Amino acid sequence: MDEDLDGLTLIPLWETEDGHRTHFGRRVDLSAGQLDSDTVSALRDASILLDVDEEITEEILRTLHDQLDLPDSFEATGWLSGHRVLHVGADDRATVGPFTFTLHPVFGLGITNSESA
């Protein structure tokens, strides 16, 4: 992929013992061929749009685009096409390459880069 990225939409999903869930607890089967409309609505409501700015560089977007999953069920659902899954642990953190993402209920998404620390 050679074009510039100026935005990327993430769907944070928490990894649990019984599969993936949205922040509000809706179970999401990432291996499903198709998602029902209620699940699509829940994922749409959970989406996070990242745009290039002073804190989010094109390097961050490129790393996310290249390393995060794009489930077939997302591609089959017009609205979710191109959205990437951010796999979040029980500690509300996700690590992708050198970047650590923290999801906070009040402050939202935080990103740190271990290579620039």
Coordinates of N, CA, C and O in Angstrom, one line a residue:
M1 N 0.8 -1.2 0.0 CA 0.0 0.0 0.0 C 0.9 1.2 0.0 O 1.7 1.5 0.9
D2 N 0.8 2.0 -1.0 CA 1.7 3.2 -1.2 C 1.0 4.5 -0.9 O 1.7 5.5 -0.7
E3 N -0.3 4.6 -0.9 CA -0.9 5.9 -0.6 C -0.7 6.4 0.8 O -0.5 5.6 1.7
D4 N -0.8 7.7 0.9 CA -0.7 8.3 2.3 C -1.9 7.9 3.1 O -3.1 7.9 2.6
L5 N -1.7 7.7 4.4 CA -2.8 7.5 5.3 C -3.0 8.8 6.1 O -2.1 9.3 6.7
D6 N -4.3 9.3 6.0 CA -4.5 10.5 6.8 C -5.6 10.2 7.9 O -5.9 11.0 8.7
G7 N -6.0 8.9 8.0 CA -7.0 8.5 9.0 C -7.2 7.0 9.0 O -6.9 6.4 8.0
L8 N -7.5 6.5 10.1 CA -7.8 5.1 10.3 C -8.8 4.9 11.4 O -8.7 5.5 12.4
T9 N -9.7 4.0 11.2 CA -10.7 3.7 12.2 C -10.4 2.4 12.9 O -10.2 1.4 12.3
L10 N -10.4 2.4 14.3 CA -10.1 1.3 15.1 C -11.4 0.9 15.8 O -12.2 1.7 16.2
I11 N -11.5 -0.4 16.0 CA -12.6 -1.0 16.8 C -11.9 -1.7 18.0 O -11.4 -2.8 17.8
P12 N -11.9 -1.1 19.2 CA -11.3 -1.8 20.3 C -12.2 -2.9 20.8 O -13.4 -2.7 21.0
L13 N -11.6 -4.1 20.9 CA -12.3 -5.3 21.5 C -11.4 -5.9 22.6 O -10.2 -6.1 22.4
W14 N -12.1 -6.1 23.7 CA -11.4 -6.7 24.8 C -11.3 -8.2 24.7 O -12.3 -8.9 24.3
E15 N -10.1 -8.8 24.9 CA -10.0 -10.2 24.8 C -10.3 -10.8 26.2 O -9.8 -10.4 27.2
T16 N -11.3 -11.8 26.2 CA -11.7 -12.4 27.4 C -11.6 -13.9 27.2 O -11.3 -14.4 26.1
E17 N -11.8 -14.6 28.3 CA -11.7 -16.1 28.2 C -12.7 -16.7 27.2 O -12.4 -17.8 26.7
D18 N -13.8 -16.1 27.1 CA -14.8 -16.6 26.2 C -15.0 -15.8 24.9 O -16.0 -15.8 24.2
G19 N -13.9 -15.2 24.4 CA -13.9 -14.5 23.1 C -13.7 -13.0 23.3 O -13.3 -12.5 24.3
H20 N -14.1 -12.3 22.2 CA -13.9 -10.8 22.2 C -15.2 -10.1 22.5 O -16.3 -10.6 22.2
R21 N -15.1 -9.0 23.2 CA -16.2 -8.2 23.7 C -15.9 -6.7 23.5 O -14.8 -6.3 23.6
T22 N -17.0 -6.0 23.2 CA -16.9 -4.5 23.2 C -16.8 -4.1 24.7 O -16.9 -4.8 25.6
H23 N -16.5 -2.8 24.8 CA -16.3 -2.2 26.2 C -17.6 -2.4 27.0 O -17.5 -2.6 28.2
F24 N -18.7 -2.5 26.3 CA -20.0 -2.6 27.0 C -20.4 -4.0 27.1 O -21.6 -4.3 27.5
G25 N -19.6 -5.0 26.8 CA -19.8 -6.4 27.0 C -20.4 -7.2 25.9 O -20.7 -8.4 26.0
R26 N -20.7 -6.6 24.8 CA -21.3 -7.4 23.6 C -20.3 -8.3 23.0 O -19.2 -7.9 22.7
R27 N -20.6 -9.6 22.9 CA -19.7 -10.6 22.4 C -19.6 -10.4 20.9 O -20.6 -10.1 20.2
V28 N -18.4 -10.5 20.3 CA -18.2 -10.3 18.9 C -17.4 -11.6 18.4 O -16.3 -11.8 18.9
D29 N -17.9 -12.3 17.5 CA -17.3 -13.4 16.9 C -16.5 -13.0 15.7 O -17.1 -12.8 14.6
L30 N -15.2 -12.8 15.8 CA -14.4 -12.3 14.7 C -14.2 -13.3 13.6 O -13.8 -12.9 12.5
S31 N -14.5 -14.5 13.8 CA -14.4 -15.5 12.8 C -15.7 -15.7 12.0 O -15.7 -16.4 11.0
A32 N -16.7 -15.0 12.4 CA -18.0 -15.1 11.7 C -17.9 -14.5 10.3 O -17.2 -13.6 10.1
G33 N -18.7 -15.1 9.4 CA -18.7 -14.6 8.0 C -19.5 -13.4 7.9 O -19.3 -12.6 7.0
Q34 N -20.4 -13.2 8.8 CA -21.4 -12.1 8.7 C -21.7 -11.7 10.2 O -21.8 -12.5 11.1
L35 N -22.0 -10.4 10.4 CA -22.4 -9.9 11.7 C -23.8 -9.4 11.6 O -24.2 -8.8 10.7
D36 N -24.5 -9.6 12.7 CA -25.9 -9.2 12.8 C -25.9 -7.6 13.0 O -25.0 -7.0 13.4
S37 N -27.1 -7.0 12.7 CA -27.2 -5.6 12.7 C -26.9 -5.0 14.1 O -26.4 -3.9 14.2
D38 N -27.3 -5.7 15.2 CA -27.1 -5.2 16.5 C -25.6 -5.1 16.8 O -25.1 -4.2 17.5
T39 N -24.9 -6.2 16.4 CA -23.4 -6.2 16.6 C -22.7 -5.1 15.8 O -21.9 -4.4 16.3
V40 N -23.2 -4.9 14.6 CA -22.6 -3.8 13.7 C -22.9 -2.5 14.4 O -21.9 -1.6 14.5
S41 N -24.0 -2.3 14.9 CA -24.3 -1.0 15.6 C -23.4 -0.8 16.9 O -22.9 0.3 17.1
A42 N -23.2 -1.9 17.6 CA -22.4 -1.8 18.8 C -20.9 -1.5 18.4 O -20.2 -0.7 19.0
L43 N -20.5 -2.1 17.3 CA -19.1 -1.8 16.8 C -19.0 -0.4 16.3 O -18.0 0.3 16.5
R44 N -20.0 0.1 15.6 CA -20.0 1.4 15.1 C -19.9 2.4 16.3 O -19.1 3.4 16.2
D45 N -20.7 2.2 17.3 CA -20.7 3.0 18.5 C -19.3 3.0 19.2 O -19.0 4.0 19.9
A46 N -18.6 1.9 19.1 CA -17.3 1.8 19.8 C -16.1 2.3 19.0 O -15.0 2.3 19.5
S47 N -16.3 2.6 17.7 CA -15.2 3.0 16.8 C -14.5 4.2 17.3 O -15.1 5.1 17.9
I48 N -13.2 4.2 17.0 CA -12.3 5.4 17.3 C -11.6 5.8 16.0 O -10.9 5.0 15.4
L49 N -11.8 7.0 15.5 CA -11.2 7.5 14.3 C -9.9 8.2 14.7 O -9.9 9.1 15.5
L50 N -8.8 7.7 14.1 CA -7.5 8.4 14.4 C -7.2 9.2 13.1 O -7.2 8.6 12.0
D51 N -6.9 10.4 13.3 CA -6.4 11.3 12.2 C -5.0 11.7 12.5 O -4.6 11.8 13.6
V52 N -4.2 12.0 11.4 CA -2.9 12.5 11.6 C -3.0 13.9 12.2 O -3.7 14.7 11.8
D53 N -2.2 14.1 13.3 CA -2.1 15.4 14.0 C -0.8 15.4 14.6 O 0.1 14.6 14.4
E54 N -0.6 16.3 15.6 CA 0.7 16.5 16.2 C 1.1 15.3 17.1 O 2.3 15.1 17.3
E55 N 0.1 14.5 17.6 CA 0.4 13.4 18.4 C 0.3 12.1 17.7 O 1.0 11.1 18.0
I56 N -0.5 12.0 16.6 CA -0.7 10.8 15.9 C -0.1 11.0 14.5 O -0.6 11.7 13.7
T57 N 1.1 10.4 14.3 CA 1.8 10.5 13.1 C 1.3 9.5 12.0 O 0.7 8.6 12.3
E58 N 1.7 9.8 10.8 CA 1.4 8.8 9.7 C 2.1 7.5 10.0 O 1.6 6.4 9.7
E59 N 3.3 7.5 10.7 CA 4.0 6.3 11.1 C 3.1 5.4 12.0 O 3.0 4.2 11.8
I60 N 2.4 6.1 13.0 CA 1.5 5.3 13.9 C 0.4 4.7 13.0 O 0.1 3.5 13.2
L61 N -0.2 5.5 12.2 CA -1.3 5.0 11.4 C -0.8 3.8 10.5 O -1.5 2.8 10.3
R62 N 0.3 4.0 9.9 CA 0.8 2.9 9.0 C 1.1 1.6 9.7 O 0.8 0.6 9.3
T63 N 1.7 1.8 10.9 CA 1.9 0.6 11.8 C 0.6 -0.1 12.1 O 0.5 -1.3 12.0
L64 N -0.4 0.7 12.5 CA -1.7 0.1 12.9 C -2.3 -0.6 11.6 O -2.8 -1.7 11.7
H65 N -2.3 0.1 10.5 CA -2.9 -0.4 9.3 C -2.3 -1.7 8.9 O -3.0 -2.7 8.5
D66 N -1.0 -1.8 9.0 CA -0.2 -3.0 8.6 C -0.3 -4.2 9.6 O -0.2 -5.3 9.2
Q67 N -0.4 -3.9 10.9 CA -0.3 -4.9 11.9 C -1.6 -5.4 12.5 O -1.7 -6.4 13.1
L68 N -2.7 -4.6 12.4 CA -4.0 -4.9 13.0 C -4.9 -5.7 12.1 O -4.8 -5.5 10.9
D69 N -5.6 -6.6 12.7 CA -6.5 -7.5 12.0 C -7.6 -6.7 11.3 O -8.2 -5.7 11.8
L70 N -8.0 -7.2 10.1 CA -9.1 -6.7 9.3 C -10.0 -8.0 9.1 O -9.8 -8.7 8.1
P71 N -11.0 -8.2 10.0 CA -11.8 -9.5 9.9 C -12.6 -9.5 8.6 O -13.1 -8.4 8.1
D72 N -12.8 -10.7 8.0 CA -13.6 -10.8 6.8 C -15.0 -10.3 7.1 O -15.6 -9.7 6.2
S73 N -15.5 -10.5 8.3 CA -16.9 -10.0 8.6 C -17.0 -8.5 8.5 O -18.0 -8.0 8.2
F74 N -15.9 -7.8 8.8 CA -15.9 -6.4 8.7 C -16.0 -6.0 7.2 O -16.7 -5.1 6.9
E75 N -15.1 -6.6 6.4 CA -15.1 -6.3 5.0 C -16.5 -6.6 4.3 O -16.9 -6.0 3.4
A76 N -17.2 -7.7 4.8 CA -18.5 -8.1 4.3 C -19.6 -7.1 4.7 O -20.7 -7.1 4.2
T77 N -19.3 -6.3 5.7 CA -20.3 -5.3 6.3 C -19.8 -4.0 5.8 O -18.9 -3.4 6.3
G78 N -20.6 -3.4 4.9 CA -20.2 -2.1 4.2 C -19.6 -1.1 5.2 O -18.6 -0.5 5.0
W79 N -20.4 -0.9 6.3 CA -20.0 0.2 7.2 C -18.6 -0.1 7.9 O -17.9 0.9 8.2
L80 N -18.3 -1.3 8.1 CA -17.1 -1.7 8.9 C -15.9 -1.9 7.9 O -14.8 -2.2 8.4
S81 N -16.1 -1.8 6.6 CA -15.0 -2.1 5.7 C -13.8 -1.2 6.0 O -14.0 0.0 6.1
G82 N -12.7 -1.8 6.1 CA -11.4 -1.1 6.3 C -11.1 -0.8 7.8 O -10.0 -0.4 8.1
H83 N -12.1 -1.1 8.7 CA -11.8 -0.9 10.1 C -10.9 -2.0 10.7 O -11.1 -3.1 10.3
R84 N -10.0 -1.6 11.6 CA -9.1 -2.5 12.1 C -9.5 -2.8 13.6 O -9.9 -1.9 14.3
V85 N -9.2 -4.1 14.0 CA -9.5 -4.4 15.4 C -8.3 -4.1 16.3 O -7.1 -4.6 16.0
L86 N -8.5 -3.4 17.4 CA -7.4 -3.2 18.4 C -7.7 -4.1 19.5 O -8.7 -4.0 20.2
H87 N -6.9 -5.1 19.7 CA -7.1 -6.2 20.7 C -6.6 -5.6 22.0 O -5.4 -5.3 22.2
V88 N -7.5 -5.5 23.0 CA -7.3 -4.8 24.2 C -7.3 -5.9 25.3 O -8.1 -6.8 25.3
G89 N -6.3 -5.8 26.3 CA -6.2 -6.8 27.4 C -7.1 -6.3 28.5 O -7.7 -5.2 28.5
A90 N -7.1 -7.2 29.6 CA -7.9 -6.9 30.8 C -7.4 -5.6 31.5 O -8.1 -5.0 32.2
D91 N -6.1 -5.2 31.2 CA -5.6 -4.0 31.8 C -5.9 -2.7 31.0 O -5.4 -1.7 31.2
D92 N -6.8 -2.9 30.0 CA -7.2 -1.8 29.1 C -6.1 -1.2 28.3 O -6.1 -0.1 27.9
R93 N -5.1 -2.1 28.0 CA -4.0 -1.7 27.1 C -3.9 -2.7 25.9 O -4.2 -3.8 26.0
A94 N -3.3 -2.1 24.8 CA -3.0 -2.9 23.6 C -1.6 -2.4 23.1 O -1.3 -1.2 23.1
T95 N -0.8 -3.4 22.7 CA 0.5 -3.0 22.2 C 0.6 -3.5 20.8 O 0.3 -4.6 20.4
V96 N 1.0 -2.5 19.9 CA 1.2 -2.8 18.5 C 2.5 -2.2 18.1 O 2.7 -1.0 18.1
G97 N 3.5 -3.1 17.8 CA 4.8 -2.6 17.5 C 5.3 -1.9 18.7 O 5.2 -2.3 19.8
P98 N 5.9 -0.7 18.5 CA 6.4 0.1 19.6 C 5.4 0.9 20.3 O 5.7 1.6 21.3
F99 N 4.1 0.8 19.9 CA 3.1 1.7 20.4 C 2.2 1.0 21.4 O 1.8 -0.2 21.2
T100 N 2.0 1.6 22.6 CA 1.1 1.1 23.6 C -0.1 2.0 23.6 O 0.0 3.3 23.8
F101 N -1.3 1.4 23.5 CA -2.6 2.2 23.6 C -3.2 1.9 24.9 O -3.3 0.7 25.3
T102 N -3.7 2.9 25.5 CA -4.4 2.8 26.8 C -5.8 3.4 26.6 O -5.9 4.5 26.1
L103 N -6.8 2.6 26.9 CA -8.2 3.1 26.8 C -8.7 3.5 28.2 O -8.8 2.6 29.1
H104 N -9.0 4.7 28.4 CA -9.4 5.2 29.7 C -10.9 5.6 29.6 O -11.2 6.3 28.6
P105 N -11.7 5.3 30.6 CA -13.2 5.6 30.5 C -13.4 7.1 30.5 O -14.4 7.6 29.9
V106 N -12.6 7.9 31.0 CA -12.8 9.4 31.0 C -11.9 10.1 30.0 O -12.4 10.9 29.2
F107 N -10.7 9.7 29.9 CA -9.7 10.5 29.0 C -9.6 9.9 27.6 O -9.0 10.5 26.8
G108 N -10.2 8.8 27.4 CA -10.2 8.2 26.0 C -8.9 7.4 25.7 O -8.4 6.8 26.6
L109 N -8.5 7.5 24.5 CA -7.4 6.8 24.0 C -6.1 7.5 24.2 O -5.9 8.7 23.8
G110 N -5.1 6.9 24.9 CA -3.8 7.4 25.0 C -2.8 6.5 24.3 O -2.9 5.3 24.2
I111 N -1.7 7.2 23.6 CA -0.8 6.4 22.9 C 0.6 6.8 23.4 O 0.9 8.0 23.5
T112 N 1.5 5.8 23.6 CA 2.9 6.0 23.9 C 3.7 5.2 23.0 O 3.3 4.2 22.5
N113 N 4.9 5.8 22.7 CA 5.8 5.1 21.8 C 7.1 4.7 22.5 O 7.8 5.6 23.0
S114 N 7.4 3.4 22.7 CA 8.5 3.0 23.5 C 9.8 3.3 22.8 O 10.9 3.4 23.5
E115 N 9.8 3.6 21.5 CA 11.1 3.9 20.8 C 11.5 5.4 21.0 O 12.6 5.7 20.8
S116 N 10.5 6.2 21.4 CA 10.8 7.6 21.6 C 11.0 8.0 23.1 O 11.2 9.1 23.4
A117 N 10.9 7.0 23.9 CA 11.0 7.2 25.4 C 12.4 7.2 25.8 O 13.3 6.8 25.2

